[in-house]
Amino acid sequence: MSASVLFDAPGPKARVRNRIYAVVGTLVILALLAVSVIRLNDKGHLAPEMWDIFNYSGIRQNIADALLATLKAFGLAAVGSLVLGVLLAVARLSDHKPVRWVATGFIEVFRSLPLLITIYAVWVAFLTDYSMWALALGLSIYNGCVQAEVLRAGVNAVPRGQREAAYALGMSKTQVMTSVLLPQAVRAMLPTIISQLVVTLKDTSLGYMILYPELLYSAQLIASNTLVNGQYPYVSVIVVFGVIYIALCLALSALATWIEKRGRRARTGITVAPAEAPGGEADLEAEMTAGDTTGPADGPGGTKN
Amino acid sequence: MNVLLDHFPEFRDGFIGTVSITAVSSVIALVLGVVIAGFRVSPVPPLRFFGTAWVTLLRNTPLTLLFLVFFFVVPEILFPGMSPFVLASLALGLYTSSFVCEAVRSGISTVPLGQAEAARSLGMGFSQTLRLIVLPQATRTVLPPMSSIFIALTKNSAIAGAFSVTELFGWQTLMSEQGYAIAPVFFWVAVAYLVITFAISGLFRLLERTMEVAR
């Protein structure tokens, strides 16, 4: 404990005090939990029948279909956002001013807009009958902008010598970008890129608003169409679907952390960005290294969701 | 232009709705986030565990799911008939509190250990160290991530519109249901959000400038 800024290694008196706090804190937390459980039990939400609904094959089939639909939208959005991210990042680093301006404008606008607004507009305007594509396109636009900024930070973090050496070898601008800068940027930023994919995965739940039958939509459908003991099983359904979501996100975050550790072990001289928990990319802008023109907190482009 | 002028009262209500839900949930997020961050850095293991569980759970749950929880489960635990505005602010505030907590925690950990050691060797007590030495330095590092967190909060408040809270997304759906072309509606909603987010980032830049010191 002595490695903390806030307190020294506790002496005998502080140890006693800490133990009292521990007991009291545990009791308070347990009491809150107990009150919630008792209240839910009183309303009949914890009755076995409420949880039995998950034994029906129809409901299981629903959950499997919904999971598949979520993963489909996520897959499309992941590919779309990465492709768009690379394009936008390259455009922002272009030598031609108009290209740079267009890319910057696009990124700034769509990063500052709520994703839901974009998805809804895409849905109403172009893809009313194809909610999966509307969801995937909306997610790709927003996350593509975020990924572009991540990649740009990565490219800027590649040591200058790499670029200079590549030019000295007579490579063209395109070659320098595609075979020297981008691969190193992707490698350094992989944990951050995957963390942003976790955000994308979480945001597929916005498909709920445009009637795309993904996990959350089916959760709502199952809960509002099943009547058990004269009540709708919202509690059990939300718990089950919540666990599915958290498991999916934690699995992806674990992948990001694993890649970060692996990257740190390899001695290539490229610093690997720390793997943040999903949505923890606020520090990204602060991490952007030399050569980056936007200072921390520049523009309303928070990447959290 | 027509769509804005014809439905200006609704648009104004939506704008005020977005601003007020952002303001209320910001306060909830800030207070809760700082408290949970306090738990996470405290020397008491159960509180630390609680803080970690809180952050992990909330950060890995989609906000939309959290909204479902608050609209269908929380009224059962507390009392039925809470207003959508309160429920939505709570959902947003709790969700954002996990991000605020992490920002504050990393802010505290950026204060060099020597600062606190020096304070203690001068004879300062815990509260003096915290108040005079650690917090002022932590606040400065925490401001930039905080600004992105509150901008993200503003953007996330759009989800509340789908849960029958009056705000800008609600205006967008209303207008498109009334048959207006989506492009101008989208444009005005975008402008409104840009105004709010620029105001927030401007405010934070002002704060950063006032608290700036040479280091």
JSON list of C-alpha atoms in Angstrom, two decimals, chain A residues 153-270:
[
{"chain": "A", "resi": 153, "resn": "ALA", "atom": "CA", "xyz": [-2.18, 8.90, -34.02]},
{"chain": "A", "resi": 154, "resn": "GLY", "atom": "CA", "xyz": [-0.45, 5.60, -34.80]},
{"chain": "A", "resi": 155, "resn": "VAL", "atom": "CA", "xyz": [1.10, 6.88, -38.03]},
{"chain": "A", "resi": 156, "resn": "ASN", "atom": "CA", "xyz": [2.30, 10.01, -36.25]},
{"chain": "A", "resi": 157, "resn": "ALA", "atom": "CA", "xyz": [3.87, 7.83, -33.58]},
{"chain": "A", "resi": 158, "resn": "VAL", "atom": "CA", "xyz": [6.03, 5.91, -36.06]},
{"chain": "A", "resi": 159, "resn": "PRO", "atom": "CA", "xyz": [9.59, 7.19, -35.66]},
{"chain": "A", "resi": 160, "resn": "ARG", "atom": "CA", "xyz": [10.48, 9.80, -38.31]},
{"chain": "A", "resi": 161, "resn": "GLY", "atom": "CA", "xyz": [13.49, 7.81, -39.45]},
{"chain": "A", "resi": 162, "resn": "GLN", "atom": "CA", "xyz": [11.24, 5.10, -40.85]},
{"chain": "A", "resi": 163, "resn": "ARG", "atom": "CA", "xyz": [9.59, 7.50, -43.26]},
{"chain": "A", "resi": 164, "resn": "GLU", "atom": "CA", "xyz": [12.86, 9.19, -44.18]},
{"chain": "A", "resi": 165, "resn": "ALA", "atom": "CA", "xyz": [14.58, 5.87, -44.80]},
{"chain": "A", "resi": 166, "resn": "ALA", "atom": "CA", "xyz": [11.70, 4.73, -47.01]},
{"chain": "A", "resi": 167, "resn": "TYR", "atom": "CA", "xyz": [11.88, 7.92, -49.08]},
{"chain": "A", "resi": 168, "resn": "ALA", "atom": "CA", "xyz": [15.63, 7.59, -49.29]},
{"chain": "A", "resi": 169, "resn": "LEU", "atom": "CA", "xyz": [15.17, 4.14, -50.76]},
{"chain": "A", "resi": 170, "resn": "GLY", "atom": "CA", "xyz": [13.15, 5.78, -53.51]},
{"chain": "A", "resi": 171, "resn": "MET", "atom": "CA", "xyz": [9.71, 4.58, -52.46]},
{"chain": "A", "resi": 172, "resn": "SER", "atom": "CA", "xyz": [6.70, 6.53, -53.67]},
{"chain": "A", "resi": 173, "resn": "LYS", "atom": "CA", "xyz": [4.30, 8.27, -51.29]},
{"chain": "A", "resi": 174, "resn": "THR", "atom": "CA", "xyz": [1.80, 5.42, -51.64]},
{"chain": "A", "resi": 175, "resn": "GLN", "atom": "CA", "xyz": [4.45, 2.81, -50.98]},
{"chain": "A", "resi": 176, "resn": "VAL", "atom": "CA", "xyz": [5.72, 4.64, -47.91]},
{"chain": "A", "resi": 177, "resn": "MET", "atom": "CA", "xyz": [2.18, 4.82, -46.53]},
{"chain": "A", "resi": 178, "resn": "THR", "atom": "CA", "xyz": [1.03, 1.30, -47.32]},
{"chain": "A", "resi": 179, "resn": "SER", "atom": "CA", "xyz": [4.16, -0.71, -46.72]},
{"chain": "A", "resi": 180, "resn": "VAL", "atom": "CA", "xyz": [6.00, 1.27, -44.05]},
{"chain": "A", "resi": 181, "resn": "LEU", "atom": "CA", "xyz": [3.78, 3.58, -42.04]},
{"chain": "A", "resi": 182, "resn": "LEU", "atom": "CA", "xyz": [0.36, 1.89, -41.89]},
{"chain": "A", "resi": 183, "resn": "PRO", "atom": "CA", "xyz": [1.58, -1.59, -40.89]},
{"chain": "A", "resi": 184, "resn": "GLN", "atom": "CA", "xyz": [3.53, -0.12, -37.99]},
{"chain": "A", "resi": 185, "resn": "ALA", "atom": "CA", "xyz": [0.63, 2.14, -37.03]},
{"chain": "A", "resi": 186, "resn": "VAL", "atom": "CA", "xyz": [-1.79, -0.79, -36.99]},
{"chain": "A", "resi": 187, "resn": "ARG", "atom": "CA", "xyz": [0.62, -2.86, -34.95]},
{"chain": "A", "resi": 188, "resn": "ALA", "atom": "CA", "xyz": [1.12, -0.13, -32.37]},
{"chain": "A", "resi": 189, "resn": "MET", "atom": "CA", "xyz": [-2.55, 0.74, -32.16]},
{"chain": "A", "resi": 190, "resn": "LEU", "atom": "CA", "xyz": [-4.02, -2.76, -32.27]},
{"chain": "A", "resi": 191, "resn": "PRO", "atom": "CA", "xyz": [-5.16, -2.76, -28.62]},
{"chain": "A", "resi": 192, "resn": "THR", "atom": "CA", "xyz": [-6.90, 0.61, -29.07]},
{"chain": "A", "resi": 193, "resn": "ILE", "atom": "CA", "xyz": [-8.45, -0.54, -32.34]},
{"chain": "A", "resi": 194, "resn": "ILE", "atom": "CA", "xyz": [-9.86, -3.63, -30.65]},
{"chain": "A", "resi": 195, "resn": "SER", "atom": "CA", "xyz": [-11.14, -1.56, -27.72]},
{"chain": "A", "resi": 196, "resn": "GLN", "atom": "CA", "xyz": [-13.02, 0.57, -30.23]},
{"chain": "A", "resi": 197, "resn": "LEU", "atom": "CA", "xyz": [-14.41, -2.64, -31.72]},
{"chain": "A", "resi": 198, "resn": "VAL", "atom": "CA", "xyz": [-15.80, -3.43, -28.27]},
{"chain": "A", "resi": 199, "resn": "VAL", "atom": "CA", "xyz": [-17.57, -0.06, -28.40]},
{"chain": "A", "resi": 200, "resn": "THR", "atom": "CA", "xyz": [-18.88, -0.99, -31.85]},
{"chain": "A", "resi": 201, "resn": "LEU", "atom": "CA", "xyz": [-20.16, -4.28, -30.46]},
{"chain": "A", "resi": 202, "resn": "LYS", "atom": "CA", "xyz": [-21.94, -2.51, -27.63]},
{"chain": "A", "resi": 203, "resn": "ASP", "atom": "CA", "xyz": [-23.44, -0.02, -30.04]},
{"chain": "A", "resi": 204, "resn": "THR", "atom": "CA", "xyz": [-25.05, -2.72, -32.17]},
{"chain": "A", "resi": 205, "resn": "SER", "atom": "CA", "xyz": [-27.71, -2.57, -29.46]},
{"chain": "A", "resi": 206, "resn": "LEU", "atom": "CA", "xyz": [-28.85, 0.70, -31.05]},
{"chain": "A", "resi": 207, "resn": "GLY", "atom": "CA", "xyz": [-30.35, -1.54, -33.75]},
{"chain": "A", "resi": 208, "resn": "TYR", "atom": "CA", "xyz": [-33.16, -1.83, -31.22]},
{"chain": "A", "resi": 209, "resn": "MET", "atom": "CA", "xyz": [-34.34, 1.63, -32.24]},
{"chain": "A", "resi": 210, "resn": "ILE", "atom": "CA", "xyz": [-34.54, 0.81, -35.94]},
{"chain": "A", "resi": 211, "resn": "LEU", "atom": "CA", "xyz": [-36.29, -2.52, -35.35]},
{"chain": "A", "resi": 212, "resn": "TYR", "atom": "CA", "xyz": [-33.32, -4.67, -36.28]},
{"chain": "A", "resi": 213, "resn": "PRO", "atom": "CA", "xyz": [-33.86, -8.02, -34.51]},
{"chain": "A", "resi": 214, "resn": "GLU", "atom": "CA", "xyz": [-30.57, -8.13, -32.61]},
{"chain": "A", "resi": 215, "resn": "LEU", "atom": "CA", "xyz": [-30.06, -9.20, -28.98]},
{"chain": "A", "resi": 216, "resn": "LEU", "atom": "CA", "xyz": [-31.66, -6.25, -27.26]},
{"chain": "A", "resi": 217, "resn": "TYR", "atom": "CA", "xyz": [-34.64, -6.11, -29.60]},
{"chain": "A", "resi": 218, "resn": "SER", "atom": "CA", "xyz": [-35.32, -9.81, -29.02]},
{"chain": "A", "resi": 219, "resn": "ALA", "atom": "CA", "xyz": [-34.91, -9.31, -25.29]},
{"chain": "A", "resi": 220, "resn": "GLN", "atom": "CA", "xyz": [-37.62, -6.68, -25.37]},
{"chain": "A", "resi": 221, "resn": "LEU", "atom": "CA", "xyz": [-39.76, -8.86, -27.65]},
{"chain": "A", "resi": 222, "resn": "ILE", "atom": "CA", "xyz": [-39.42, -11.96, -25.48]},
{"chain": "A", "resi": 223, "resn": "ALA", "atom": "CA", "xyz": [-40.10, -10.02, -22.29]},
{"chain": "A", "resi": 224, "resn": "SER", "atom": "CA", "xyz": [-43.16, -8.23, -23.62]},
{"chain": "A", "resi": 225, "resn": "ASN", "atom": "CA", "xyz": [-44.69, -11.27, -25.30]},
{"chain": "A", "resi": 226, "resn": "THR", "atom": "CA", "xyz": [-44.40, -13.74, -22.47]},
{"chain": "A", "resi": 227, "resn": "LEU", "atom": "CA", "xyz": [-46.79, -13.53, -19.57]},
{"chain": "A", "resi": 228, "resn": "VAL", "atom": "CA", "xyz": [-45.75, -15.53, -16.52]},
{"chain": "A", "resi": 229, "resn": "ASN", "atom": "CA", "xyz": [-47.86, -15.42, -13.37]},
{"chain": "A", "resi": 230, "resn": "GLY", "atom": "CA", "xyz": [-49.57, -12.33, -14.73]},
{"chain": "A", "resi": 231, "resn": "GLN", "atom": "CA", "xyz": [-46.25, -10.48, -15.13]},
{"chain": "A", "resi": 232, "resn": "TYR", "atom": "CA", "xyz": [-43.75, -9.83, -17.85]},
{"chain": "A", "resi": 233, "resn": "PRO", "atom": "CA", "xyz": [-40.38, -11.49, -17.14]},
{"chain": "A", "resi": 234, "resn": "TYR", "atom": "CA", "xyz": [-38.28, -8.36, -17.68]},
{"chain": "A", "resi": 235, "resn": "VAL", "atom": "CA", "xyz": [-35.91, -9.10, -14.82]},
{"chain": "A", "resi": 236, "resn": "SER", "atom": "CA", "xyz": [-34.92, -12.60, -15.88]},
{"chain": "A", "resi": 237, "resn": "VAL", "atom": "CA", "xyz": [-34.68, -11.67, -19.56]},
{"chain": "A", "resi": 238, "resn": "ILE", "atom": "CA", "xyz": [-32.54, -8.61, -18.84]},
{"chain": "A", "resi": 239, "resn": "VAL", "atom": "CA", "xyz": [-30.23, -10.61, -16.59]},
{"chain": "A", "resi": 240, "resn": "VAL", "atom": "CA", "xyz": [-29.72, -13.32, -19.22]},
{"chain": "A", "resi": 241, "resn": "PHE", "atom": "CA", "xyz": [-29.15, -10.89, -22.08]},
{"chain": "A", "resi": 242, "resn": "GLY", "atom": "CA", "xyz": [-26.97, -8.67, -19.93]},
{"chain": "A", "resi": 243, "resn": "VAL", "atom": "CA", "xyz": [-24.74, -11.63, -19.17]},
{"chain": "A", "resi": 244, "resn": "ILE", "atom": "CA", "xyz": [-24.48, -12.42, -22.89]},
{"chain": "A", "resi": 245, "resn": "TYR", "atom": "CA", "xyz": [-23.47, -8.84, -23.70]},
{"chain": "A", "resi": 246, "resn": "ILE", "atom": "CA", "xyz": [-20.97, -8.59, -20.88]},
{"chain": "A", "resi": 247, "resn": "ALA", "atom": "CA", "xyz": [-19.43, -11.94, -21.83]},
{"chain": "A", "resi": 248, "resn": "LEU", "atom": "CA", "xyz": [-19.04, -10.86, -25.46]},
{"chain": "A", "resi": 249, "resn": "CYS", "atom": "CA", "xyz": [-17.47, -7.52, -24.54]},
{"chain": "A", "resi": 250, "resn": "LEU", "atom": "CA", "xyz": [-15.17, -8.99, -21.91]},
{"chain": "A", "resi": 251, "resn": "ALA", "atom": "CA", "xyz": [-13.95, -11.60, -24.41]},
{"chain": "A", "resi": 252, "resn": "LEU", "atom": "CA", "xyz": [-13.03, -8.88, -26.91]},
{"chain": "A", "resi": 253, "resn": "SER", "atom": "CA", "xyz": [-11.40, -6.73, -24.20]},
{"chain": "A", "resi": 254, "resn": "ALA", "atom": "CA", "xyz": [-9.39, -9.74, -23.07]},
{"chain": "A", "resi": 255, "resn": "LEU", "atom": "CA", "xyz": [-8.16, -10.14, -26.64]},
{"chain": "A", "resi": 256, "resn": "ALA", "atom": "CA", "xyz": [-7.05, -6.49, -26.64]},
{"chain": "A", "resi": 257, "resn": "THR", "atom": "CA", "xyz": [-5.17, -6.91, -23.36]},
{"chain": "A", "resi": 258, "resn": "TRP", "atom": "CA", "xyz": [-3.53, -10.12, -24.60]},
{"chain": "A", "resi": 259, "resn": "ILE", "atom": "CA", "xyz": [-2.35, -8.42, -27.79]},
{"chain": "A", "resi": 260, "resn": "GLU", "atom": "CA", "xyz": [-1.02, -5.50, -25.77]},
{"chain": "A", "resi": 261, "resn": "LYS", "atom": "CA", "xyz": [1.00, -7.82, -23.52]},
{"chain": "A", "resi": 262, "resn": "ARG", "atom": "CA", "xyz": [2.28, -9.76, -26.52]},
{"chain": "A", "resi": 263, "resn": "GLY", "atom": "CA", "xyz": [3.23, -6.53, -28.26]},
{"chain": "A", "resi": 264, "resn": "ARG", "atom": "CA", "xyz": [5.10, -5.32, -25.22]},
{"chain": "A", "resi": 265, "resn": "ARG", "atom": "CA", "xyz": [7.08, -8.54, -25.05]},
{"chain": "A", "resi": 266, "resn": "ALA", "atom": "CA", "xyz": [8.26, -8.23, -28.65]},
{"chain": "A", "resi": 267, "resn": "ARG", "atom": "CA", "xyz": [11.27, -5.91, -28.83]},
{"chain": "A", "resi": 268, "resn": "THR", "atom": "CA", "xyz": [10.58, -3.94, -31.97]},
{"chain": "A", "resi": 269, "resn": "GLY", "atom": "CA", "xyz": [10.97, -0.48, -30.55]},
{"chain": "A", "resi": 270, "resn": "ILE", "atom": "CA", "xyz": [7.35, 0.35, -31.36]}
]
